[in-house]
């Protein structure tokens, strides 16, 4: 009798967490390598779970793919590690239990914008290794990203007819990280050919049960549940799980009442937990009907629209000027607020406030933007980097920005820490700039990063960065197109220092509907020009520009030349783009004030010229 025939007749008990046992033995290395170096140890763990009552055991292959093994220099041993894992499990199971080949999620609980071809190849390689050893089924487990699981399921279903078990993982009971309900996710997996559908990891028995109460019994597939033993506790440098095995005995019966046919354990579960599960279903037959609890959909309120237009709304229809003004590196804020006030009086549309630019700590841009809005009445485009905050911090930060009434965000990767004041600091990069854009837009739907309702929709407009100062602007433009596909509303360029590059940027982006702010940065000296050209990533000056400022005979002349160059670039930029983005050097806000007034004057002259041409025609 095969696995699916057995599930038609009765409830099957799976095993628990191999990794938890290995960790408890003091092993802190690649668990999958142990298939080669310590096969008897892995055999012993399988044996213990079988003695406890497991009828379905997993191969020790959760992370046995090219990408994860690469961390340990074992990427060339994928076939060997997976093959040995199946052989060890077969030797332990004999003919008394089913052996299923485990393929874990590669993304895990981290966010990624897409499934790369490299990841797909890695899945295929491991899949073929397990199929070659004739496993009784496949277990695709610990997938927080439903799209990743669907991709892997499709790959597997195309090449094999053996049973496939698909287990999603949730941050919140009953909902996946993209906000889709568990019941909807399970239905999609069933429709795509999964034979067993369910949940594993992250949540303990109580919350897994609450989630399954909202899931109907599948029409063609069977339900599975592999909860953690509890939430983990960090003590004396180790992760510990506290639930008692007896607790699992009660929940095993409850799982059966929700239609579960295959149940085992994930993180923290031991042979004792599996033994208790076995006892909990003793004498119970699987059910075929259940009463499903309707999952309450939390109402998500629309955010009240602000009276003022956002920068995105302004630049779509008229000339718009924004000015970058760095927050201070110390606690003396006088010049910053002087600058903000002067720029407001000069008629700019908003400040753009960097997030610790060049990886150097400054006063929090959220704080300064809030004070500028409150005390001066000027809005800000607040930069948010992927570098400094993990997912928890990013979610909290965005909720804070929304609460403060800040609606414009520039989502960027962030400069590497090694170039800043603290080169030993750690970069986080839980997400890429693509992912961050996508997650901000998810907040606009009222859904948090974990899939939980925010009970209110944010209404952020997301800007993204574009660097045209490259040899191959086509590739840079393709990257920009991808950011827009992920939800970016408008664009800020790196500072451009030639008329030709502005025209080239126009030609490269004329098919893009998202409004673009062209970056203009006045040079203050020849030294400043040489530093930007030679040392700052993403900025290149023309030889002509460097020569013009180099031949100036005094600091005053250098500064005047720098402003003249900036004005010439502005003349070209306003022919093709609505948005001008002035980057203020060294908080010398008077330079940006002069350029802002120049833009307004040139705009009036151009409008008057257009009007006269219209009248004459």
Coordinates of C-alpha atoms in Angstrom, one line a residue:
X1 CA 0.0 0.0 0.0
X2 CA 1.4 3.4 -0.9
X3 CA 1.3 6.6 1.1
X4 CA -1.9 8.0 -0.4
X5 CA -3.8 4.7 -0.1
X6 CA -2.8 4.6 3.6
X7 CA -4.0 8.2 4.2
X8 CA -7.4 7.2 2.7
X9 CA -7.8 4.6 5.4
X10 CA -6.2 6.1 8.5
X11 CA -4.3 9.0 10.2
X12 CA -0.5 8.7 9.8
X13 CA 2.1 10.0 12.2
X14 CA 5.1 11.7 10.9
X15 CA 8.4 12.3 12.7
X16 CA 9.7 15.4 14.5
X17 CA 12.6 17.8 14.2
X18 CA 15.9 16.1 13.3
X19 CA 17.6 19.5 13.5
X20 CA 16.4 20.1 17.1
X21 CA 17.9 16.8 18.3
X22 CA 21.2 17.5 16.5
X23 CA 21.3 21.0 18.0
X24 CA 20.5 19.6 21.5
X25 CA 23.6 17.3 21.1
X26 CA 25.7 20.4 20.7
X27 CA 26.1 20.1 16.9
X28 CA 26.3 23.6 15.3
X29 CA 27.3 23.0 11.7
X30 CA 25.7 21.8 8.5
X31 CA 23.3 19.1 9.5
X32 CA 23.0 17.7 6.1
X33 CA 26.8 17.0 5.9
X34 CA 26.3 14.5 8.7
X35 CA 24.7 12.2 6.2
X36 CA 28.3 11.6 5.0
X37 CA 30.4 12.1 8.1
X38 CA 28.1 10.7 10.8
X39 CA 25.5 8.4 9.1
X40 CA 25.0 6.3 12.2
X41 CA 24.0 9.4 14.2
X42 CA 21.3 10.3 11.6
X43 CA 20.2 6.6 11.5
X44 CA 19.8 6.6 15.3
X45 CA 17.6 9.7 15.1
X46 CA 15.3 8.1 12.5
X47 CA 15.2 5.0 14.6
X48 CA 14.2 6.9 17.7
X49 CA 11.3 8.5 15.9
X50 CA 10.2 5.1 14.4
X51 CA 10.2 3.6 17.9
X52 CA 8.1 6.5 19.1
X53 CA 5.4 5.6 16.5
X54 CA 6.4 7.6 13.4
X55 CA 5.0 5.9 10.2
X56 CA 6.4 8.6 7.8
X57 CA 10.0 9.8 8.2
X58 CA 11.8 12.6 6.4
X59 CA 15.2 12.5 4.9
X60 CA 17.8 14.7 6.4
X61 CA 17.8 17.0 3.4
X62 CA 16.0 20.1 4.4
X63 CA 18.9 22.4 3.3
X64 CA 20.6 20.0 0.9
X65 CA 20.5 22.2 -2.1
X66 CA 23.3 23.9 -4.0
X67 CA 22.6 27.4 -2.6
X68 CA 22.5 26.5 1.1
X69 CA 25.3 23.9 0.9
X70 CA 27.4 26.6 -0.8
X71 CA 27.6 28.4 2.6
X72 CA 29.7 25.4 3.9
X73 CA 31.7 24.8 0.7
X74 CA 29.7 21.7 0.1
X75 CA 27.9 22.8 -3.1
X76 CA 29.6 20.1 -5.2
X77 CA 28.3 17.3 -3.0
X78 CA 24.5 17.8 -3.5
X79 CA 24.0 14.4 -5.1
X80 CA 26.1 12.6 -2.6
X81 CA 24.4 14.2 0.4
X82 CA 20.9 13.6 -0.8
X83 CA 21.5 10.1 -2.0
X84 CA 23.0 9.0 1.3
X85 CA 20.2 10.7 3.2
X86 CA 17.6 8.5 1.4
X87 CA 19.7 5.4 2.0
X88 CA 20.0 6.0 5.7
X89 CA 16.3 6.6 6.1
X90 CA 15.5 3.5 4.1
X91 CA 17.8 1.4 6.2
X92 CA 16.0 2.7 9.4
X93 CA 12.5 2.4 8.0
X94 CA 12.9 -1.0 6.5
X95 CA 9.4 -1.7 5.2
X96 CA 7.7 -0.4 8.3
X97 CA 7.4 3.3 7.3
X98 CA 7.3 5.6 4.4
X99 CA 10.4 7.7 3.4
X100 CA 9.7 11.1 2.1
X101 CA 12.4 13.4 0.6
X102 CA 12.4 16.8 2.2
X103 CA 13.0 20.0 0.2
X104 CA 13.0 23.1 2.3
X105 CA 12.3 26.6 1.2
X106 CA 15.3 28.6 0.1
X107 CA 13.9 32.0 0.9
X108 CA 12.8 31.0 4.3
X109 CA 11.2 33.9 6.3
X110 CA 13.2 36.5 4.3
X111 CA 11.5 38.6 1.6
X112 CA 12.7 38.4 -2.0
X113 CA 11.3 40.1 -5.0
X114 CA 11.4 37.1 -7.3
X115 CA 12.5 33.5 -7.7
X116 CA 15.8 33.5 -9.7
X117 CA 16.8 31.0 -12.3
X118 CA 19.6 30.0 -9.9
X119 CA 17.1 29.1 -7.2
X120 CA 15.0 27.1 -9.7
X121 CA 18.1 25.2 -10.9
X122 CA 19.0 24.4 -7.3
X123 CA 15.5 23.0 -6.6
X124 CA 15.6 20.9 -9.7
X125 CA 19.0 19.4 -8.9
X126 CA 17.9 18.3 -5.4
X127 CA 14.6 17.1 -6.7
X128 CA 16.3 14.8 -9.2
X129 CA 18.7 13.4 -6.6
X130 CA 15.8 12.4 -4.4
X131 CA 13.7 11.0 -7.2
X132 CA 16.6 8.9 -8.4
X133 CA 16.7 7.2 -5.0
X134 CA 12.9 6.3 -5.3
X135 CA 11.5 8.1 -2.3
X136 CA 7.9 7.3 -1.4
X137 CA 6.9 11.0 -1.6
X138 CA 8.2 14.5 -1.5
X139 CA 7.8 17.0 1.4
X140 CA 8.0 20.7 0.5
X141 CA 8.1 22.4 3.8
X142 CA 8.7 25.7 5.6
X143 CA 7.6 28.0 2.7
X144 CA 6.6 31.4 3.9
X145 CA 6.5 32.6 0.3
X146 CA 3.6 31.0 -1.4
X147 CA 4.9 31.9 -4.9
X148 CA 8.1 30.1 -4.1
X149 CA 6.1 27.0 -3.0
X150 CA 3.9 27.1 -6.1
X151 CA 6.9 27.4 -8.4
X152 CA 8.6 24.3 -6.7
X153 CA 5.4 22.3 -6.8
X154 CA 4.9 23.0 -10.5
X155 CA 8.5 21.9 -11.2
X156 CA 8.1 18.7 -9.2
X157 CA 4.6 17.9 -10.6
X158 CA 5.9 18.1 -14.1
X159 CA 8.4 15.3 -13.6
X160 CA 6.9 12.9 -11.1
X161 CA 3.6 11.3 -10.1
X162 CA 4.7 10.3 -6.6
X163 CA 2.8 11.9 -3.6
X164 CA 3.8 15.5 -2.9
X165 CA 3.2 17.1 0.5
X166 CA 3.2 20.9 0.6
X167 CA 3.4 22.7 3.9
X168 CA 3.2 26.5 4.2
X169 CA 4.5 28.5 7.1
X170 CA 2.7 31.5 8.7
X171 CA 3.8 34.4 10.7
X172 CA 0.2 34.9 11.9
X173 CA -2.4 32.2 12.4
X174 CA -4.6 31.7 9.3
X175 CA -2.8 34.2 7.0
X176 CA 0.3 34.1 4.9
X177 CA 2.9 36.9 4.7
X178 CA 1.3 38.4 1.6
X179 CA -2.1 38.6 3.3
X180 CA -3.7 35.6 1.5
X181 CA -5.8 33.4 3.8
X182 CA -4.5 29.9 4.6
X183 CA -7.7 28.4 3.3
X184 CA -7.2 30.1 -0.1
X185 CA -3.5 29.1 -0.2
X186 CA -4.3 25.5 0.5
X187 CA -7.0 25.4 -2.2
X188 CA -4.5 26.8 -4.8
X189 CA -1.9 24.2 -3.8
X190 CA -4.5 21.4 -4.1
X191 CA -5.6 22.7 -7.5
X192 CA -2.0 22.6 -8.7
X193 CA -1.6 18.9 -7.8
X194 CA -0.4 18.7 -4.2
X195 CA -1.6 15.5 -2.7
X196 CA -1.2 16.6 1.0
X197 CA -1.6 20.3 2.0
X198 CA -1.0 21.8 5.3
X199 CA 1.2 23.9 7.7
X200 CA 4.5 23.6 9.5
X201 CA 6.9 25.6 11.6
X202 CA 6.8 29.0 13.4
X203 CA 3.6 28.4 15.3
X204 CA 2.8 25.9 18.1
X205 CA -0.1 23.5 18.3
X206 CA -2.6 26.1 19.7
X207 CA -2.2 28.6 16.8
X208 CA -1.9 25.9 14.1
X209 CA -5.2 24.5 15.4
X210 CA -6.8 27.9 15.3
X211 CA -5.6 28.4 11.7
X212 CA -6.9 24.9 10.6
X213 CA -10.3 25.6 12.0
X214 CA -10.9 28.0 9.1
X215 CA -9.8 25.4 6.5
X216 CA -12.3 23.1 4.8
X217 CA -11.4 19.5 4.2
X218 CA -9.8 19.4 0.7
X219 CA -11.8 17.6 -2.0
X220 CA -8.8 15.8 -3.6
X221 CA -6.0 16.2 -1.1
X222 CA -5.4 15.4 2.6
X223 CA -4.6 17.9 5.4
X224 CA -1.3 17.9 7.3
X225 CA 0.0 19.6 10.4
X226 CA 3.6 19.8 11.7
X227 CA 3.6 22.5 14.5
X228 CA 6.5 23.7 16.5
X229 CA 6.5 22.5 20.1
X230 CA 6.2 26.1 21.2
X231 CA 7.6 29.6 20.6
X232 CA 11.4 29.5 21.1
X233 CA 13.1 31.0 24.2
X234 CA 16.7 32.2 24.0
X235 CA 18.6 31.2 27.1
X236 CA 22.3 31.0 27.7
X237 CA 23.1 31.4 24.1
X238 CA 20.7 28.6 23.0
X239 CA 17.2 28.4 21.6
X240 CA 15.0 26.3 23.8
X241 CA 11.4 25.0 23.4
X242 CA 9.3 24.5 26.5
X243 CA 6.1 22.6 25.7
X244 CA 5.7 19.2 27.3
X245 CA 5.1 16.1 25.2
X246 CA 1.8 15.5 27.0
X247 CA 0.5 18.8 25.5
X248 CA 0.8 17.3 22.0
X249 CA -1.4 14.3 23.0
X250 CA -4.4 16.5 23.5
X251 CA -3.8 18.5 20.3
X252 CA -3.4 15.4 18.2
X253 CA -7.0 14.6 18.8
X254 CA -8.0 18.2 18.0
X255 CA -6.0 18.1 14.8
X256 CA -7.9 14.9 13.8
X257 CA -11.2 16.8 14.5
X258 CA -10.1 19.4 12.0
X259 CA -9.6 16.8 9.3
X260 CA -5.8 16.3 9.6
X261 CA -4.6 12.9 8.2
X262 CA -0.9 13.4 8.5
X263 CA 0.6 15.0 11.6
X264 CA 4.1 15.3 13.0
X265 CA 6.3 18.0 14.5
X266 CA 8.6 20.7 13.5
X267 CA 11.1 22.8 15.6
X268 CA 11.4 21.7 19.2
X269 CA 9.6 18.4 18.8
X270 CA 11.4 15.2 20.0
X271 CA 10.5 11.5 19.9
X272 CA 8.6 12.1 23.1
X273 CA 6.3 14.6 21.4
X274 CA 5.7 12.1 18.5
X275 CA 4.9 9.3 21.0
X276 CA 2.3 11.5 22.7
X277 CA 0.8 12.4 19.3
X278 CA 0.5 8.7 18.5
X279 CA -1.3 8.1 21.8
X280 CA -3.6 11.0 21.2
X281 CA -5.1 9.5 18.1
X282 CA -5.2 6.0 19.3
X283 CA -8.5 4.4 18.2
X284 CA -9.6 7.5 16.3
X285 CA -10.6 7.3 12.6
X286 CA -10.2 10.1 10.2
X287 CA -13.2 12.4 9.6
X288 CA -14.7 13.3 6.3
X289 CA -16.8 16.3 7.3
X290 CA -16.3 19.2 9.6
X291 CA -17.8 22.5 10.5
X292 CA -15.6 25.3 9.2
X293 CA -15.2 28.5 11.2
X294 CA -15.6 31.5 9.1
X295 CA -12.4 33.6 9.4
X296 CA -13.4 37.1 10.3
X297 CA -12.0 39.5 7.7
X298 CA -10.8 42.6 9.5
X299 CA -12.2 45.8 8.0
X300 CA -9.3 47.9 6.6
X301 CA -10.1 51.6 6.8
X302 CA -9.2 54.0 4.0
X303 CA -6.7 56.6 5.1
X304 CA -8.0 60.2 5.1
X305 CA -6.6 62.0 2.2
X306 CA -4.4 65.0 3.2
X307 CA -5.4 68.5 1.9
X308 CA -1.9 69.1 0.4
X309 CA -0.7 67.3 -2.7
X310 CA 2.1 64.9 -2.5
X311 CA 5.3 65.3 -4.5
X312 CA 4.2 62.6 -6.8
X313 CA 0.9 64.3 -7.5
X314 CA 2.7 67.7 -8.1
X315 CA 5.3 66.5 -10.5
X316 CA 2.8 64.7 -12.6
X317 CA 1.2 68.0 -13.7
X318 CA 3.6 70.8 -13.2
X319 CA 7.2 71.9 -12.6
X320 CA 8.3 70.6 -9.2
X321 CA 11.5 71.4 -7.3
X322 CA 12.7 69.3 -4.4
X323 CA 16.0 69.9 -2.5
X324 CA 18.1 67.4 -0.7
X325 CA 19.3 68.8 2.7
X326 CA 21.3 66.4 4.9
X327 CA 20.4 66.2 8.5
X328 CA 23.3 67.1 10.9
X329 CA 26.0 64.6 12.0
X330 CA 25.9 66.3 15.4
X331 CA 23.2 67.8 17.6
X332 CA 23.5 71.4 16.4
X333 CA 20.4 71.7 14.2
X334 CA 20.3 75.5 13.7
X335 CA 21.7 75.6 10.1
X336 CA 19.5 72.7 9.0
X337 CA 16.3 74.5 10.1
X338 CA 17.6 77.8 8.7
X339 CA 18.1 76.1 5.4
X340 CA 14.7 74.5 5.5
X341 CA 13.0 77.8 6.2
X342 CA 14.9 79.6 3.5
X343 CA 14.1 76.9 0.9
X344 CA 10.4 77.0 1.9
X345 CA 10.4 80.8 1.3
X346 CA 12.1 80.2 -2.0
X347 CA 9.1 78.2 -3.1
X348 CA 10.3 74.6 -3.3
X349 CA 7.8 71.8 -3.1
X350 CA 9.6 69.7 -0.5
X351 CA 12.9 68.6 1.0
X352 CA 14.3 65.2 0.4
X353 CA 16.0 63.9 3.5
X354 CA 18.6 61.1 3.2
X355 CA 18.8 58.1 5.6
X356 CA 22.4 58.2 6.9
X357 CA 23.9 58.9 3.5
X358 CA 27.3 57.4 2.8
X359 CA 26.7 55.1 5.8
X360 CA 27.4 57.9 8.3
X361 CA 25.1 58.4 11.3
X362 CA 23.0 61.6 11.3
X363 CA 20.0 62.8 13.2
X364 CA 17.0 60.6 12.3
X365 CA 15.5 61.8 9.0
X366 CA 12.0 60.8 10.2
X367 CA 12.4 63.1 13.2
X368 CA 13.7 66.0 11.2
X369 CA 11.1 65.6 8.5
X370 CA 8.4 65.7 11.1
X371 CA 9.7 68.8 12.8
X372 CA 10.1 70.6 9.4
X373 CA 6.5 69.7 8.6
X374 CA 5.2 70.9 11.9
X375 CA 7.3 74.1 12.4
X376 CA 7.9 75.2 8.9
X377 CA 5.1 73.7 6.9
X378 CA 7.3 72.0 4.3
X379 CA 6.8 68.4 3.3
X380 CA 9.6 65.9 2.9
X381 CA 10.5 62.9 0.8
X382 CA 12.0 60.6 3.4
X383 CA 14.6 58.1 2.3
X384 CA 14.3 54.5 3.7
X385 CA 17.3 52.2 3.2
X386 CA 17.5 48.4 3.4
X387 CA 20.8 48.6 5.1
X388 CA 20.0 49.8 8.7
X389 CA 16.8 48.0 9.7
X390 CA 15.6 44.4 9.7
X391 CA 12.1 43.6 8.8
X392 CA 10.8 44.4 12.3
X393 CA 12.4 47.8 12.2
X394 CA 11.3 48.6 8.6
X395 CA 7.7 47.7 9.5
X396 CA 7.8 49.8 12.6
X397 CA 9.5 52.7 10.7
X398 CA 6.9 52.8 8.0
X399 CA 4.0 52.7 10.5
X400 CA 5.7 55.7 12.2
X401 CA 6.1 57.6 9.0
X402 CA 2.4 57.1 8.2
X403 CA 1.3 58.2 11.6
X404 CA 3.4 61.4 11.3
X405 CA 1.6 62.2 8.0
X406 CA 4.7 61.6 5.8
X407 CA 3.5 60.2 2.5
X408 CA 6.5 60.3 0.1
X409 CA 9.2 57.7 0.6
X410 CA 12.4 57.0 -1.4
X411 CA 13.1 53.3 -1.2
X412 CA 16.8 52.5 -1.7
X413 CA 19.4 49.9 -0.9
X414 CA 21.7 52.2 1.0
X415 CA 25.5 52.7 0.8
X416 CA 27.6 49.8 2.3
X417 CA 28.7 50.3 5.9
X418 CA 32.4 49.9 5.1
X419 CA 32.5 53.3 3.5
X420 CA 31.0 55.1 6.5
X421 CA 32.1 56.3 9.9
X422 CA 31.6 52.8 11.4
X423 CA 33.2 50.4 8.8
X424 CA 32.8 47.5 11.3
X425 CA 29.0 48.0 11.6
X426 CA 26.8 45.3 10.1
X427 CA 24.5 45.8 7.1
X428 CA 21.1 44.2 7.5
X429 CA 19.7 43.8 4.0
X430 CA 16.8 41.6 5.0
X431 CA 15.3 42.9 1.7
X432 CA 16.4 44.4 -1.5
X433 CA 15.1 47.8 -2.7
X434 CA 12.7 45.9 -5.0
X435 CA 11.3 44.0 -2.1
X436 CA 11.0 47.2 0.0
X437 CA 9.0 48.9 -2.7
X438 CA 6.7 45.8 -2.9
X439 CA 6.3 45.7 0.9
X440 CA 5.5 49.5 1.1
X441 CA 2.8 48.9 -1.5
X442 CA 1.5 46.0 0.5
X443 CA 1.1 48.4 3.5
X444 CA -1.0 50.5 1.1
X445 CA -3.4 47.6 1.0
X446 CA -3.6 47.6 4.8
X447 CA -1.5 44.4 5.1
X448 CA 1.7 44.2 7.2
X449 CA 4.9 42.4 6.2
X450 CA 3.7 39.3 8.1
X451 CA 0.3 39.3 6.4
X452 CA -1.5 40.7 9.4
X453 CA -4.1 43.5 9.0
X454 CA -2.9 47.0 9.8
X455 CA -6.6 47.9 10.1
X456 CA -5.9 51.0 8.0
X457 CA -4.4 51.5 4.6
X458 CA -1.2 53.6 4.3
X459 CA -1.1 55.9 1.3
X460 CA 2.6 56.2 0.5
X461 CA 3.9 57.3 -2.8
X462 CA 7.2 55.5 -3.5
X463 CA 10.1 57.0 -5.3
X464 CA 13.1 55.0 -6.5
X465 CA 16.6 55.9 -7.5
X466 CA 18.0 55.8 -11.1
X467 CA 21.6 56.1 -12.1
X468 CA 22.1 57.2 -15.7
X469 CA 25.9 57.8 -15.1
X470 CA 26.8 54.4 -16.6
X471 CA 28.3 53.1 -19.8
X472 CA 25.3 51.0 -20.6
X473 CA 22.2 53.1 -19.8
X474 CA 20.0 50.4 -21.3
X475 CA 20.8 48.0 -18.4
X476 CA 20.2 50.7 -15.9
X477 CA 16.9 51.5 -17.5
X478 CA 15.8 47.9 -17.4
X479 CA 16.5 47.8 -13.7
X480 CA 14.4 51.0 -13.4
X481 CA 11.5 49.3 -15.3
X482 CA 11.6 46.4 -12.9
X483 CA 11.4 48.8 -9.9
X484 CA 8.3 50.4 -11.5
X485 CA 6.8 46.9 -12.0
X486 CA 7.2 46.3 -8.3
X487 CA 5.3 49.6 -7.6
X488 CA 7.6 52.6 -7.7
X489 CA 5.6 55.7 -8.5
X490 CA 8.3 58.2 -9.5
X491 CA 12.0 58.5 -10.0
X492 CA 15.0 60.5 -8.7
X493 CA 18.3 60.3 -10.7
X494 CA 21.8 60.6 -9.4
X495 CA 23.2 64.1 -10.1
X496 CA 24.0 64.6 -13.8
X497 CA 26.8 66.8 -14.9
X498 CA 26.4 67.1 -18.7
X499 CA 23.7 68.3 -21.1
X500 CA 24.3 65.2 -23.3
X501 CA 23.7 62.8 -20.4
X502 CA 20.3 64.6 -19.6
X503 CA 19.3 64.2 -23.3
X504 CA 20.4 60.5 -23.2
X505 CA 18.4 60.0 -20.1
X506 CA 15.4 61.4 -21.8
X507 CA 15.8 59.1 -24.8
X508 CA 16.3 56.1 -22.6
X509 CA 13.3 56.7 -20.4
X510 CA 10.8 58.4 -22.7
X511 CA 8.6 55.3 -22.7
X512 CA 8.4 55.3 -18.9
X513 CA 5.2 56.9 -17.6
X514 CA 6.5 57.4 -14.1
X515 CA 7.6 61.1 -13.5
X516 CA 11.3 61.7 -13.2
X517 CA 13.2 64.2 -11.1
X518 CA 16.6 65.0 -12.6
X519 CA 19.4 65.4 -10.1
X520 CA 21.4 68.6 -10.3
X521 CA 24.2 69.3 -7.8
X522 CA 26.2 72.5 -7.9
X523 CA 30.0 72.1 -7.6
X524 CA 31.7 74.3 -5.1
X525 CA 35.3 73.9 -6.0
X526 CA 37.7 71.9 -8.2
X527 CA 38.6 69.7 -5.3
X528 CA 34.9 69.0 -4.8
X529 CA 34.6 68.1 -8.5
X530 CA 37.6 65.8 -8.4
X531 CA 36.4 64.0 -5.3
X532 CA 32.9 63.4 -6.7
X533 CA 34.3 62.1 -10.0
X534 CA 37.0 59.9 -8.5
X535 CA 35.7 58.7 -5.2
X536 CA 31.8 58.8 -5.0
X537 CA 30.1 55.7 -6.5
X538 CA 27.5 56.5 -9.2
X539 CA 28.8 60.0 -10.1
X540 CA 30.9 60.9 -13.1
X541 CA 31.8 64.3 -14.4
X542 CA 32.8 65.2 -18.0
X543 CA 36.3 66.3 -18.7
X544 CA 35.0 69.6 -19.9
X545 CA 33.2 70.2 -16.6
X546 CA 36.3 69.4 -14.5
X547 CA 38.4 71.6 -16.8
X548 CA 36.1 74.6 -16.5
X549 CA 36.1 74.7 -12.8
X550 CA 39.8 73.8 -12.5
X551 CA 40.9 77.0 -14.5
X552 CA 39.0 79.3 -12.2
X553 CA 41.4 81.7 -10.4
X554 CA 39.8 81.9 -7.0
X555 CA 37.5 80.1 -4.6
X556 CA 34.8 82.6 -5.5
X557 CA 35.3 82.0 -9.2
X558 CA 35.2 78.3 -8.7
X559 CA 31.9 78.5 -6.8
X560 CA 30.4 80.9 -9.5
X561 CA 31.5 78.5 -12.2
X562 CA 29.9 75.6 -10.4
X563 CA 26.6 77.5 -10.2
X564 CA 26.8 78.5 -13.9
X565 CA 27.3 74.9 -14.8
X566 CA 24.3 73.9 -12.7
X567 CA 22.1 76.6 -14.4
X568 CA 23.1 75.4 -17.8
X569 CA 22.1 71.9 -16.9
X570 CA 18.8 73.1 -15.5
X571 CA 18.1 74.9 -18.8
X572 CA 18.4 71.5 -20.6
X573 CA 16.6 69.5 -17.9
X574 CA 13.5 71.7 -17.8
X575 CA 13.0 71.2 -21.6
X576 CA 12.5 67.5 -21.0
X577 CA 11.4 66.9 -17.4
X578 CA 8.9 68.3 -14.9
X579 CA 11.0 67.4 -11.9
X580 CA 14.3 69.0 -10.7
X581 CA 16.0 67.5 -7.7
X582 CA 18.7 69.8 -6.2
X583 CA 21.4 68.2 -4.1
X584 CA 22.7 70.7 -1.6
X585 CA 26.5 70.4 -1.0
X586 CA 27.7 70.7 2.6
X587 CA 24.3 72.1 3.8
X588 CA 25.1 75.3 1.8
X589 CA 21.4 75.9 1.4
X590 CA 21.9 79.4 -0.1
X591 CA 23.2 77.6 -3.3
X592 CA 20.0 75.6 -3.6
X593 CA 17.9 78.8 -2.9
X594 CA 19.6 80.6 -5.8
X595 CA 19.1 77.6 -8.1
X596 CA 15.4 77.2 -7.1
X597 CA 14.7 80.8 -7.9
X598 CA 16.5 80.4 -11.2
X599 CA 14.3 77.4 -12.1
X600 CA 11.2 79.4 -11.3
X601 CA 12.3 82.3 -13.4
X602 CA 13.2 80.1 -16.3
X603 CA 9.9 78.3 -16.0
X604 CA 8.0 81.6 -16.2
X605 CA 10.0 82.6 -19.3
X606 CA 9.3 79.3 -21.0
X607 CA 5.6 79.5 -20.1
X608 CA 5.4 83.1 -21.5
X609 CA 7.2 82.0 -24.7
X610 CA 4.8 79.1 -25.1
X611 CA 1.8 81.4 -24.5
X612 CA 3.0 83.9 -27.1
X613 CA 3.6 81.1 -29.7
X614 CA 0.0 79.9 -29.0
X615 CA -1.4 83.4 -29.5
X616 CA 0.5 83.9 -32.7
X617 CA -0.6 80.6 -34.1

